[in-house]
Tab-separated table of C-alpha atoms in Angstrom:
chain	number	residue	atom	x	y	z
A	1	UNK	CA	0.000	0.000	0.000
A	2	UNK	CA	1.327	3.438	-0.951
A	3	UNK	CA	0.506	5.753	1.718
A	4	UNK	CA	1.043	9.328	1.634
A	5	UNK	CA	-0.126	12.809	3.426
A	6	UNK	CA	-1.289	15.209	1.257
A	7	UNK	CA	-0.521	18.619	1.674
A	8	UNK	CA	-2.062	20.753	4.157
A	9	UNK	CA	-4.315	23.487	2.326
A	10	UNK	CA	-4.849	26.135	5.635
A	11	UNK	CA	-8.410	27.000	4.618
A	12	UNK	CA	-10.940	25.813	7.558
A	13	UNK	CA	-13.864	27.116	8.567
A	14	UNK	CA	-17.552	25.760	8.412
A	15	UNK	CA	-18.067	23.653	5.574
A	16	UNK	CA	-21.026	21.130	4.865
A	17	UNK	CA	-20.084	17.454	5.891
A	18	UNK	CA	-16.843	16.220	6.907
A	19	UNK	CA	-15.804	12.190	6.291
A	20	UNK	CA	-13.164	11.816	8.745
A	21	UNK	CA	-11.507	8.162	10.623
A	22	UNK	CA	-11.477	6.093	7.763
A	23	UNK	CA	-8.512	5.135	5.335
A	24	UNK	CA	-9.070	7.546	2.098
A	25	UNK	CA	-8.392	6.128	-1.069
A	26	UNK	CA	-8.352	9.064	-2.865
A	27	UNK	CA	-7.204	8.021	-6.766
A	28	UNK	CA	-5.219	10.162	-7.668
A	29	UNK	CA	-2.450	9.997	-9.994
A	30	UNK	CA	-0.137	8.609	-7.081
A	31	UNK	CA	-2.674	6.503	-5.508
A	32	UNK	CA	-2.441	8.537	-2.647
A	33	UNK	CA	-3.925	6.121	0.712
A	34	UNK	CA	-4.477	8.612	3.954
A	35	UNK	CA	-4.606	6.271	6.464
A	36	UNK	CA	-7.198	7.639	9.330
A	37	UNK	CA	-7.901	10.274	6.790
A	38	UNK	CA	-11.065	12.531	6.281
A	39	UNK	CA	-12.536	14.516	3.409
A	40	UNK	CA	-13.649	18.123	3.880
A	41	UNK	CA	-16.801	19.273	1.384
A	42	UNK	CA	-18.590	22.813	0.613
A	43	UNK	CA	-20.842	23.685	-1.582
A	44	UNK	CA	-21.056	20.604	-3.295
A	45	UNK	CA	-16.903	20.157	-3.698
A	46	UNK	CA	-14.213	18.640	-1.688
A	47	UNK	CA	-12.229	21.152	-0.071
A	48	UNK	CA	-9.594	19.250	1.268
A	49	UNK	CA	-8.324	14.978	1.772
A	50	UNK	CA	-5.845	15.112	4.734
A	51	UNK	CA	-5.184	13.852	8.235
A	52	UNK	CA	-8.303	13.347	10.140
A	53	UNK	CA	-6.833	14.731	13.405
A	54	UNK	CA	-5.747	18.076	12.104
A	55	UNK	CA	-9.156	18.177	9.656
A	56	UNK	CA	-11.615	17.707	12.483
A	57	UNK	CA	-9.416	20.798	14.027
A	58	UNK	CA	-9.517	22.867	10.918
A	59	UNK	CA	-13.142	23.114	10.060
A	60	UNK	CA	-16.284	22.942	11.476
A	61	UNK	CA	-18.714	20.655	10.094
A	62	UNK	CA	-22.336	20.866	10.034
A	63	UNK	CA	-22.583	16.918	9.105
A	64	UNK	CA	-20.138	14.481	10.051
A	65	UNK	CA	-19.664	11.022	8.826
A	66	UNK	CA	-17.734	8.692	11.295
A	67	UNK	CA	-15.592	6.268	8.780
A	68	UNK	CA	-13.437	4.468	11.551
A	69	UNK	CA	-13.035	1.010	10.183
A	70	UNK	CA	-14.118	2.135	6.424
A	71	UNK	CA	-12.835	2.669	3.387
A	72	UNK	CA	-13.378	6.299	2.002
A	73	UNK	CA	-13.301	6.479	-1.960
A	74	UNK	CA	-14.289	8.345	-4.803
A	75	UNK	CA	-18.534	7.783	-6.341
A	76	UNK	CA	-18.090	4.823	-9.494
A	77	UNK	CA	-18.707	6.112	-12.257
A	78	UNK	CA	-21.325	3.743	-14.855
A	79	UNK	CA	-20.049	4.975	-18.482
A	80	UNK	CA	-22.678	2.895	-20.282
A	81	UNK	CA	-26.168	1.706	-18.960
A	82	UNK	CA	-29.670	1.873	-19.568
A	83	UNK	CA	-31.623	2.175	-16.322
A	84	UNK	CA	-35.604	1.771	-16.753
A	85	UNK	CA	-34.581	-1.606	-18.608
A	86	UNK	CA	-34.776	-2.928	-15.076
A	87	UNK	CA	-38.593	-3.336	-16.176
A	88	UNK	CA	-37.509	-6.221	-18.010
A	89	UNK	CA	-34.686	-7.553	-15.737
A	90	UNK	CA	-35.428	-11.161	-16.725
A	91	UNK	CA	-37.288	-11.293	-19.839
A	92	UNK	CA	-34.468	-12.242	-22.259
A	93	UNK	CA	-31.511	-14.436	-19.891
A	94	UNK	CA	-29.841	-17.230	-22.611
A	95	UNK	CA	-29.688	-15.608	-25.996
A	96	UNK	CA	-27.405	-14.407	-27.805
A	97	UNK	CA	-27.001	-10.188	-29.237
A	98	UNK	CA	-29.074	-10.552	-31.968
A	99	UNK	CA	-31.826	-13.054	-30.143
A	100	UNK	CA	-31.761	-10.085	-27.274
A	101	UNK	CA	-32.653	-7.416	-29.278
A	102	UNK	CA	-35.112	-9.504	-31.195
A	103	UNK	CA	-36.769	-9.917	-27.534
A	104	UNK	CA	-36.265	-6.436	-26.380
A	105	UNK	CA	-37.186	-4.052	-28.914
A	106	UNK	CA	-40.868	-5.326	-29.551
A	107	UNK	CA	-41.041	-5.021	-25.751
A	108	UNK	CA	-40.063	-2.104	-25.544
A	109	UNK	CA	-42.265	-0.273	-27.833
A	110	UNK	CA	-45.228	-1.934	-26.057
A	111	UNK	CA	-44.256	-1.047	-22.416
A	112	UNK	CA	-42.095	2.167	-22.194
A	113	UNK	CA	-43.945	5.437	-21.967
A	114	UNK	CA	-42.803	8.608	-19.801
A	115	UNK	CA	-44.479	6.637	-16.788
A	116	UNK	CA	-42.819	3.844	-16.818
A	117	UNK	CA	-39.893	4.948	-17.123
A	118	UNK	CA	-40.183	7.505	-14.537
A	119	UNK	CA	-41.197	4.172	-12.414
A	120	UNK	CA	-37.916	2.451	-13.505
A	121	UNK	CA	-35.685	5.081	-12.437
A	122	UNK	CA	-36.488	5.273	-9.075
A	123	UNK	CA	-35.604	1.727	-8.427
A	124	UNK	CA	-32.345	1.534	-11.107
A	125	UNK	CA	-31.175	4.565	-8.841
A	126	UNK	CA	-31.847	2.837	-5.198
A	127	UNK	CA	-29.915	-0.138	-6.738
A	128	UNK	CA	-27.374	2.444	-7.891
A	129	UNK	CA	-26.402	4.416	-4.909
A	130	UNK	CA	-26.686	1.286	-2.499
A	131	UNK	CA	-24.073	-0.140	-4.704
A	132	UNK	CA	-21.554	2.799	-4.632
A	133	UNK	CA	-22.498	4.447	-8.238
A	134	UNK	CA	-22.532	8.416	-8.104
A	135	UNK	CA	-23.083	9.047	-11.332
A	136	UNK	CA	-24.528	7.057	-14.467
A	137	UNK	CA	-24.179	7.845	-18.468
A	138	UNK	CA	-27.695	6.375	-19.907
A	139	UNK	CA	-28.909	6.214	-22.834
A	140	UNK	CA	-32.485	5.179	-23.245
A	141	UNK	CA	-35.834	6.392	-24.446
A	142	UNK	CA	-37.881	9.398	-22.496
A	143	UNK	CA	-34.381	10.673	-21.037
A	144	UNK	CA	-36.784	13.951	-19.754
A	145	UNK	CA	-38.492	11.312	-17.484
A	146	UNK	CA	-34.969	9.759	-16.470
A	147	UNK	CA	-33.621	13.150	-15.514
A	148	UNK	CA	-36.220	14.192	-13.081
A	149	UNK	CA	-36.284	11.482	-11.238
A	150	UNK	CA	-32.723	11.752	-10.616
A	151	UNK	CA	-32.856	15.639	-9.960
A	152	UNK	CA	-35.172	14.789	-7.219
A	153	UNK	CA	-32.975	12.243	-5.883
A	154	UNK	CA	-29.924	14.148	-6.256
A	155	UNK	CA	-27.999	11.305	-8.307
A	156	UNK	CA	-25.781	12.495	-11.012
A	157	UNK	CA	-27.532	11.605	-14.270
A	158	UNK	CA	-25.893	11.745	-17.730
A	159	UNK	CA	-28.086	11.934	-20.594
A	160	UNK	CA	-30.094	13.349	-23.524
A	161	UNK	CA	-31.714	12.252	-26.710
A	162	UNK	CA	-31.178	8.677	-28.427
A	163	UNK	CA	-31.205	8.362	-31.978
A	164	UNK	CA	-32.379	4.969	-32.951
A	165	UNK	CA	-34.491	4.686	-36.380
A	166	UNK	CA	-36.759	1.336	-35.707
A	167	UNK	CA	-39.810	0.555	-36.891
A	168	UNK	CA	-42.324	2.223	-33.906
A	169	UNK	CA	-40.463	3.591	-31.643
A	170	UNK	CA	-41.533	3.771	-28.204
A	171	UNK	CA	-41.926	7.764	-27.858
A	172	UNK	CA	-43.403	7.801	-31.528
A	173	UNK	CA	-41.274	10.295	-32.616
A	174	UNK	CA	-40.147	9.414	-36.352
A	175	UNK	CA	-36.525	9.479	-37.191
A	176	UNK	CA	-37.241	12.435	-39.721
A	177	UNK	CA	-38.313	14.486	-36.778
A	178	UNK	CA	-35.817	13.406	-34.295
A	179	UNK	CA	-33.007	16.185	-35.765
A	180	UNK	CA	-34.736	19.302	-34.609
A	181	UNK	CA	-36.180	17.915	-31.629
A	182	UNK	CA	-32.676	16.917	-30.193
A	183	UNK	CA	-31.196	20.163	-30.932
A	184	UNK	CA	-34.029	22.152	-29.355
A	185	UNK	CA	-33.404	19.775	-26.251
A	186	UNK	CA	-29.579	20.535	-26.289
A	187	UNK	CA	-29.836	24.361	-26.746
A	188	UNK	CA	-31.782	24.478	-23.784
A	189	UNK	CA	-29.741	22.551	-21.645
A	190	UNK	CA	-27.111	24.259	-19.428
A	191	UNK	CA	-25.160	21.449	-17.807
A	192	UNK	CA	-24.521	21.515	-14.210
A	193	UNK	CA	-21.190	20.661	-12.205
A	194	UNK	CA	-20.092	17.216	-12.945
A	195	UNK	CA	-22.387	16.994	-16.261
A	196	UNK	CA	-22.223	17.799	-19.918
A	197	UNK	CA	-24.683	17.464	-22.941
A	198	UNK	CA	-24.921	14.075	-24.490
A	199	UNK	CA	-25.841	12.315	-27.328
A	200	UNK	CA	-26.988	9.264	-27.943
A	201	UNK	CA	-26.359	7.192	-31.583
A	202	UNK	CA	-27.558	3.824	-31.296
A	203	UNK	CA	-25.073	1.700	-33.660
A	204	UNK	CA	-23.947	1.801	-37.159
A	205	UNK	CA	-26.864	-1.177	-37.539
A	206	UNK	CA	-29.548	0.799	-36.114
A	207	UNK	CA	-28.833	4.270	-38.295
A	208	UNK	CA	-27.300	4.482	-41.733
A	209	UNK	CA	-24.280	6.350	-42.844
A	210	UNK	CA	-25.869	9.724	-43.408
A	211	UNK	CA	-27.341	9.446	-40.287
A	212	UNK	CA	-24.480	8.710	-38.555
A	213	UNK	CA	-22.735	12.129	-39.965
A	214	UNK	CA	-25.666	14.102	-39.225
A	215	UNK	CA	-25.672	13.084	-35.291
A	216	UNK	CA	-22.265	13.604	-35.020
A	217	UNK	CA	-22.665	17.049	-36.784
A	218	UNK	CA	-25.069	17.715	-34.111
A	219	UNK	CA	-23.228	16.429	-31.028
A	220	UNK	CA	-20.071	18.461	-32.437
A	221	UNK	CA	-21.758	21.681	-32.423
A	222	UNK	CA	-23.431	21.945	-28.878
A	223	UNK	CA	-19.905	20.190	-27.525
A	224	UNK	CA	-21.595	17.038	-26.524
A	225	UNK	CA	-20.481	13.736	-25.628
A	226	UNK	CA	-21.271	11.334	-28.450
A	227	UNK	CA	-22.125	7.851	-27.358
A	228	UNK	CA	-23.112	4.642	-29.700
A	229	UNK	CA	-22.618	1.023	-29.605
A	230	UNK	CA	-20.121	-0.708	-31.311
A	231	UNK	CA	-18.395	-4.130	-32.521
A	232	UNK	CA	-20.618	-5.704	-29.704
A	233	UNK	CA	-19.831	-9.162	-31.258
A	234	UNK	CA	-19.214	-10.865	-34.499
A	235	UNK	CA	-22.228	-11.257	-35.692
A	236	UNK	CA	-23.012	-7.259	-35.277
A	237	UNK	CA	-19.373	-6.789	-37.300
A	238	UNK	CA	-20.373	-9.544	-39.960
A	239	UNK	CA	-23.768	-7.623	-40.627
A	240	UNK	CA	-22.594	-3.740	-40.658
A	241	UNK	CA	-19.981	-5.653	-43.203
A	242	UNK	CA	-22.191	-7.241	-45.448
A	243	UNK	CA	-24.166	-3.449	-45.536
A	244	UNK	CA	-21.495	-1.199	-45.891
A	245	UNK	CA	-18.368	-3.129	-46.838
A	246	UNK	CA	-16.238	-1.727	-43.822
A	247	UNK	CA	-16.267	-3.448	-40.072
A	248	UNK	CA	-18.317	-0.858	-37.413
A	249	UNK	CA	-15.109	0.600	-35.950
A	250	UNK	CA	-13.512	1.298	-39.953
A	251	UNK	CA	-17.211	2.860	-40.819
A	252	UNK	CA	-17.102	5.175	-38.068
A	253	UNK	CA	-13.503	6.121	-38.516
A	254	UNK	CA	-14.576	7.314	-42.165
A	255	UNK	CA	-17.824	8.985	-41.286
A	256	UNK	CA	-15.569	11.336	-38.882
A	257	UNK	CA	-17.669	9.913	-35.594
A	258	UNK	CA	-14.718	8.963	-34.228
A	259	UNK	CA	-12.273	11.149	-31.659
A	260	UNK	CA	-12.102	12.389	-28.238
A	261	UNK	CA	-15.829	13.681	-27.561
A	262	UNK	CA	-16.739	9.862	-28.600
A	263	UNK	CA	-17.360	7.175	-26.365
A	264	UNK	CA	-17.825	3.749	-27.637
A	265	UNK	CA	-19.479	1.077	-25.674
A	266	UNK	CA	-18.221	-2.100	-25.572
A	267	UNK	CA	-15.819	-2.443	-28.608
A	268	UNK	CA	-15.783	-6.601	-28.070
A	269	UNK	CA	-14.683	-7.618	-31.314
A	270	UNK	CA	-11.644	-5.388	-32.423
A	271	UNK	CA	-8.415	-5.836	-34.812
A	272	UNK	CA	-5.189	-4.398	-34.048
A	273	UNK	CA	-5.705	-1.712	-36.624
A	274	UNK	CA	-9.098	-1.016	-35.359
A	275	UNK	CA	-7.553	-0.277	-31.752
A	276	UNK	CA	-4.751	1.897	-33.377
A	277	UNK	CA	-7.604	3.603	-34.578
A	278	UNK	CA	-8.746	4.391	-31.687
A	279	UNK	CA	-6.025	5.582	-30.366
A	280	UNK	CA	-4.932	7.743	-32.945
A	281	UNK	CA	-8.515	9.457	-32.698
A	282	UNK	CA	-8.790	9.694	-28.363
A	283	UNK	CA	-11.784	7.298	-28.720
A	284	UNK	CA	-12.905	5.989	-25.259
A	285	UNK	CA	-14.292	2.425	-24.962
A	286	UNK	CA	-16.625	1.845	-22.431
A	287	UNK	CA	-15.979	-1.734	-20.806
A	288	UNK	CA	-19.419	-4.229	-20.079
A	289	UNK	CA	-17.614	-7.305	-19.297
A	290	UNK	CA	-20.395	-9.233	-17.566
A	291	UNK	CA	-23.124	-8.126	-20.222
A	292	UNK	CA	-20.208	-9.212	-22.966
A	293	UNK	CA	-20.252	-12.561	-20.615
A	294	UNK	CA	-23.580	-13.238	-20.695
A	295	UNK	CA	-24.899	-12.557	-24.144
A	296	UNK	CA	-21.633	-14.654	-25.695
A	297	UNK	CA	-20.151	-11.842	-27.532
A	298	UNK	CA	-17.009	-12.501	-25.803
A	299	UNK	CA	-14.124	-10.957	-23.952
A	300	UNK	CA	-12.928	-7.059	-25.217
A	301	UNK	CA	-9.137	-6.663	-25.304
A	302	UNK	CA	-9.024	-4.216	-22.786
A	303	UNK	CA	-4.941	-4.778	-22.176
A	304	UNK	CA	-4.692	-4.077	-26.025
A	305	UNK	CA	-6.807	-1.125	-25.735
A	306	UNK	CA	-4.747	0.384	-22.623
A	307	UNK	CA	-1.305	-0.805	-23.988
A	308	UNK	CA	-2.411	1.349	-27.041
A	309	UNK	CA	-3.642	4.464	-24.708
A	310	UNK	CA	-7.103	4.027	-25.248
A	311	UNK	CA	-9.020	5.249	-22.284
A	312	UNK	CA	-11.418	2.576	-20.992
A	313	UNK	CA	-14.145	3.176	-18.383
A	314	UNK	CA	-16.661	0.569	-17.100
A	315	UNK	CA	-20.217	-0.026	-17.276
A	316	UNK	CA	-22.727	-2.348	-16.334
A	317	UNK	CA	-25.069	-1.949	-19.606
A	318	UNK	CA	-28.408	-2.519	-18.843
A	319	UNK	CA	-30.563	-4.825	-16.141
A	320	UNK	CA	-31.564	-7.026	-18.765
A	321	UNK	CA	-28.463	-8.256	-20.552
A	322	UNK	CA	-26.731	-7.870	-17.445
A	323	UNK	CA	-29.374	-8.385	-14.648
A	324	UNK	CA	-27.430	-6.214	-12.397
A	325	UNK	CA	-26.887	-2.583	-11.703
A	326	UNK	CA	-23.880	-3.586	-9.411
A	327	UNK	CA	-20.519	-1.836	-10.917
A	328	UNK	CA	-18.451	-3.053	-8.398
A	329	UNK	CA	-19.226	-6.560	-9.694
A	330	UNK	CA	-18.013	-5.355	-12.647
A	331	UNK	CA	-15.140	-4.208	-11.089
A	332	UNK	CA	-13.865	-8.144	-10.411
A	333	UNK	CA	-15.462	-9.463	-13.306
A	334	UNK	CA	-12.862	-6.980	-15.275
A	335	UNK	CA	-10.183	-7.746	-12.701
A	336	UNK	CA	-10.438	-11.375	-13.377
A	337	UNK	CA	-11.485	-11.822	-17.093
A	338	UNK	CA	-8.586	-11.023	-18.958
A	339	UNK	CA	-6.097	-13.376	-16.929
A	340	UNK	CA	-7.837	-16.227	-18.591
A	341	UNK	CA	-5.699	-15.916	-21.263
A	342	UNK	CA	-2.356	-16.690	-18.522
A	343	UNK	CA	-1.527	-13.300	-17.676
A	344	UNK	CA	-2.594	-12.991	-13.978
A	345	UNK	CA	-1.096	-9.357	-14.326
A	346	UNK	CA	-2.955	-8.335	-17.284
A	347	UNK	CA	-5.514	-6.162	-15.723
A	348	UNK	CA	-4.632	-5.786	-12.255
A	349	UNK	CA	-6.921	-4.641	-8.902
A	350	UNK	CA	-5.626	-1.233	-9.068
A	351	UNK	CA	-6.518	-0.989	-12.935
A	352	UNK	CA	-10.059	-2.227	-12.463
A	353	UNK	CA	-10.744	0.140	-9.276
A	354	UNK	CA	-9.304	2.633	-11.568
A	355	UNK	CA	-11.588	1.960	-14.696
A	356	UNK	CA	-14.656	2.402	-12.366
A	357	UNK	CA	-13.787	5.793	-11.389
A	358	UNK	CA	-11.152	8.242	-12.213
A	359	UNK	CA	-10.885	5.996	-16.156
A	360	UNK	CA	-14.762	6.270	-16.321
A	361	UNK	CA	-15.017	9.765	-15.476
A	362	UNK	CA	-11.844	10.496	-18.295
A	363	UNK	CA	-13.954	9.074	-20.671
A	364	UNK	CA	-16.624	10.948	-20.076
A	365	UNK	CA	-14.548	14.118	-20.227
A	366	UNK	CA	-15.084	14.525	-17.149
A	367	UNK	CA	-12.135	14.069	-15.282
A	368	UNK	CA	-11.439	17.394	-14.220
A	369	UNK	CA	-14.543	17.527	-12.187
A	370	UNK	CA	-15.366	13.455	-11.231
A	371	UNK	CA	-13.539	10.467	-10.717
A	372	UNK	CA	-10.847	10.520	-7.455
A	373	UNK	CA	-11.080	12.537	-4.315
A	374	UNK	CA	-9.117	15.885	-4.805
A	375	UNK	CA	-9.461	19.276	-3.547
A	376	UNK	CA	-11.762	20.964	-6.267
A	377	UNK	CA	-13.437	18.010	-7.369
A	378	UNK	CA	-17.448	17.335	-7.017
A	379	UNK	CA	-18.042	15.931	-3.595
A	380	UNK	CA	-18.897	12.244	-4.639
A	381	UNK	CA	-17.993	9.284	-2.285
A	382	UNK	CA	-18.535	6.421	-0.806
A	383	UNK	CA	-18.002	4.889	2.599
A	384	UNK	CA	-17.242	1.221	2.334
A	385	UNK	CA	-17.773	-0.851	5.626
A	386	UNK	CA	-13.792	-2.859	6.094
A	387	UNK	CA	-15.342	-4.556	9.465
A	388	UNK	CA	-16.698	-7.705	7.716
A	389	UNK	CA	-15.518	-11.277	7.891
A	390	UNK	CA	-15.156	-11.573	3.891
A	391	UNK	CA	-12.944	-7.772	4.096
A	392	UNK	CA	-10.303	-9.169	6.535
A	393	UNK	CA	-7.560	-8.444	7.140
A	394	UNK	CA	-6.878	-5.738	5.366
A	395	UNK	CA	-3.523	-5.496	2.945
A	396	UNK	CA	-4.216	-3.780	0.492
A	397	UNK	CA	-7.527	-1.215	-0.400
A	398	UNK	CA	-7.264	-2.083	-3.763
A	399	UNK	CA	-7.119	-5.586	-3.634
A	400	UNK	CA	-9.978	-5.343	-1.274
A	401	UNK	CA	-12.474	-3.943	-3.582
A	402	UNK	CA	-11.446	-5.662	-6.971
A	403	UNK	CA	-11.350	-8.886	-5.293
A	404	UNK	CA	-13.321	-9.010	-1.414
A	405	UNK	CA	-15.375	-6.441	-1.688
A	406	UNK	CA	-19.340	-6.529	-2.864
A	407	UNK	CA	-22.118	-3.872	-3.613
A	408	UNK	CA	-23.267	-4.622	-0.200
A	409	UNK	CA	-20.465	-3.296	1.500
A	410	UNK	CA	-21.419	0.236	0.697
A	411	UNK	CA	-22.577	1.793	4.074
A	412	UNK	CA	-22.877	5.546	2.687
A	413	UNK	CA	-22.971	7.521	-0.417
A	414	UNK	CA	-22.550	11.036	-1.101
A	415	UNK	CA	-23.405	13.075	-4.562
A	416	UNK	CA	-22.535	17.007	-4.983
A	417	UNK	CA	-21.838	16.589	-1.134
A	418	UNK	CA	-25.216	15.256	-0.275
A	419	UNK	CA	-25.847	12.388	2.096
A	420	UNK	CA	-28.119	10.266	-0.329
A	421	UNK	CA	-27.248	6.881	1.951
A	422	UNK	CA	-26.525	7.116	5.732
A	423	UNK	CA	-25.828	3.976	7.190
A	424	UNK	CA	-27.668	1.812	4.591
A	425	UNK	CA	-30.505	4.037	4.719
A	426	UNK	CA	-31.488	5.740	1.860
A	427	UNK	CA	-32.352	9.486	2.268
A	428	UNK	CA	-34.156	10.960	-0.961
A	429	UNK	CA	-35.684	7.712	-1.994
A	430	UNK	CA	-38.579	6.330	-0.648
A	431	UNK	CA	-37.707	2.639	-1.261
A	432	UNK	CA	-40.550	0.591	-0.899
A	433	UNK	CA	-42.608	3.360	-2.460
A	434	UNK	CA	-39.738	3.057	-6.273
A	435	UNK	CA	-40.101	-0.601	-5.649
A	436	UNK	CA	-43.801	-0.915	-5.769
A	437	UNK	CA	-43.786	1.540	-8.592
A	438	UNK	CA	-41.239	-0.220	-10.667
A	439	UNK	CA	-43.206	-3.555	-9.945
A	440	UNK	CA	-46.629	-1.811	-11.059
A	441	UNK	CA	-45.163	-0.617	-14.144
A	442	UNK	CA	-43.605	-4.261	-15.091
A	443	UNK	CA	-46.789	-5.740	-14.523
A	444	UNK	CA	-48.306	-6.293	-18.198
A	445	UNK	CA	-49.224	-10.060	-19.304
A	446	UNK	CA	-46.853	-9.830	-22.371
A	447	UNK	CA	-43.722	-9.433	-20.152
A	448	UNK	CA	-43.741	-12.126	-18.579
A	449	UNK	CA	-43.938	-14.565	-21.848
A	450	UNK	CA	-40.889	-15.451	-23.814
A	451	UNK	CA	-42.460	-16.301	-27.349
């Protein structure tokens, strides 16, 4: 374990909420480990990571979280999900890609609405912040719903309109129309600390070429985050192929989508050009290893991607080809994955801790404002609970979460400095009230079949 003071920063005073007794892991370039260490917050932003003694001294807090025998670290950061599939956590276990979207899609269109969804949320974000996750990058369908739902919660939610042309889509809105409603949507948005405008492109099987240039014309000019599936598995590479006559990652490349405002999710089935690619162009990858798992597509080549400086955050994807909201699964699933190949060093704890927060918020662009705990920063944390049989002893914090550690373990979560999870209790959700809602709005006879 590297452990290491940070500098004293004289500024005291009353400040908001102070996390003081636990060891701060505060992911930072170093790796920086404050053993006994607390985290000072105002207005929403960490003012200072030192010594507890001398921080409890400096300021006066008007909230205090007592983190003797925890494990302070930055919020985890989901860089690809889509919450309010949670109505359909279930419906389509087994199949492959193709035979889940074949499953889903109808579904969708017959069960999403601004209600439901609005349902959804409240329950993907309970599972969220009892698992550790701060902040979430989603791209679904009635993202206006999605967004109140986590104002009102005080969750950081990143998102904003999906571009998907199907046949009946579930808000009814016709690709032809979707152009000037997204940019209507964008130009009105002013993005708060720890956010930025987003856009959503489905895939390059989903939306044609000209589409394709056209969303990325409009994601370019309101400076937004651009965000699209890609080389999921073979069979998604062998059909945007046989259409276009380039692989997904070589069609994007020449359509300009490509570059450092793009994030790509999952990026499964890749050649070595196509990850020089993406390296030449600052294209994050957003890493799904247990949805990859489960739907077949097989296993990314993430130590490729980071040997080649791609930046690669981690992501859940959604409750139904992944079941789970739970990130910090993710977090061992990525940590153990890519030694099956022989290398038990090729993605190490450290690298997989580091993926889930300060990597995920870099992707994002974010990294500035999100992802470790450093003076400056947005005031998102989490307060793991070390004094459990399966947590000791304890070595080495990150071994402990890659490896030990489970979504249960969170005792307390903080957004933007807000207490949204004291002690396992969560604050601005009423949780049997989202889960009765969420089961209400999953309740429709077609669901449950699987024809």
């Amino acid at each position: 374990m590297r452990t290491t003071d940070l500098p004293a920063q004289a500024r005291g005073g009353p400040i908001d909420l102070l996390v003081h007794g636990g060891d701060v892991l505060t992911v930072d370039a170093a790796g920086t480990v404050v053993p006994d260490g607390a985290v000072a917050v105002r207005a929403g932003s960490v003012v200072e990571v030192g010594p507890a003694e001398r921080l409890r001294t400096a300021y006066e807090a008007a909230e205090e979280i007592d983190a003797r025998g925890c494990l302070v670290l930055p919020g985890l950061i989901n860089t690809h999900t889509h919450l309010a599939m949670n109505l359909m956590r279930g419906i389509a276990d087994d199949v492959t890609l193709q035979g889940f979207l074949a499953r889903v899609i109808p579904r969708e269109a017959e069960l999403l609405s601004p209600a439901t969804v609005e349902a959804a949320l409240g329950a993907a974000i309970a599972e969220s912040v009892r698992g550790g996750v701060t902040t979430a990058l989603d791209m679904y369908w009635f993202h206006e719903a999605a967004e109140a739902v986590a104002r009102d919660a005080g969750w950081r939610l990143l998102t904003g309109p999906t571009f998907m042309d199907v046949p009946g889509p579930p808000d009814g809105r016709p690709y032809g129309e979707r152009q000037a409603w997204a940019a209507a949507d964008l130009e009105a948005r002013s993005p708060a600390p720890g956010t930025r405008r987003v856009v959503f492109a489905h895939s390059a099987y989903t939306l044609d070429p000209g589409q394709l240039t056209e969303i990325t014309a409009l994601a370019r000019a309101h400076d937004a985050l651009l965000h699209l599936h890609a080389a999921e598995n073979a069979g998604e590479v062998a059909m945007v192929t046989e259409r276009y006559g380039m692989r997904p990652v070589e069609l994007l490349d020449s359509l300009g989508v490509l570059g450092p405002d793009t994030l790509l999710a999952h990026a499964v089935d890749l050649t070595d050009a196509e990850i020089a690619t993406l390296a030449r162009t600052g294209t994050a990858v957003a890493h799904c290893p247990v949805s990859n798992l489960k739907l077949g597509c097989g296993i990314a080549r993430v130590p490729d991607l980071l040997d080649a400086g791609v930046t690669v955050g981690l992501g859940t994807d959604g409750a139904v080809s992944s079941n789970t909201l739970d990130l910090l699964g993710a977090v061992k699933v990525a940590a153990l994955v890519h030694k099956a190949g022989g290398d038990p060093t090729a993605v190490g704890a450290e690298q997989a801790v580091r993926m889930a927060t300060i990597e995920s918020a870099r992707a994002l662009g974010l990294d500035g404002q999100l992802g470790s705990l450093e003076a400056g920063k947005r005031a998102d944390l989490i307060v793991l609970d070390l004094d459990r049989p399966h947590l000791a002893p304890r070595h080495d914090p990150w071994s402990t979460l890659a490896y030990a550690a489970s979504a249960g373990d969170v005792r307390d979560t903080v957004v933007d400095g807000r207490v949204l999870m004291r002690e396992r209790v969560l604050r601005t959700l009423d949780e049997p009230a989202v889960l009765r809602a969420l089961r209400d709005a999953a309740t429709t006879p077609d669901l449950t079949s699987t024809a």
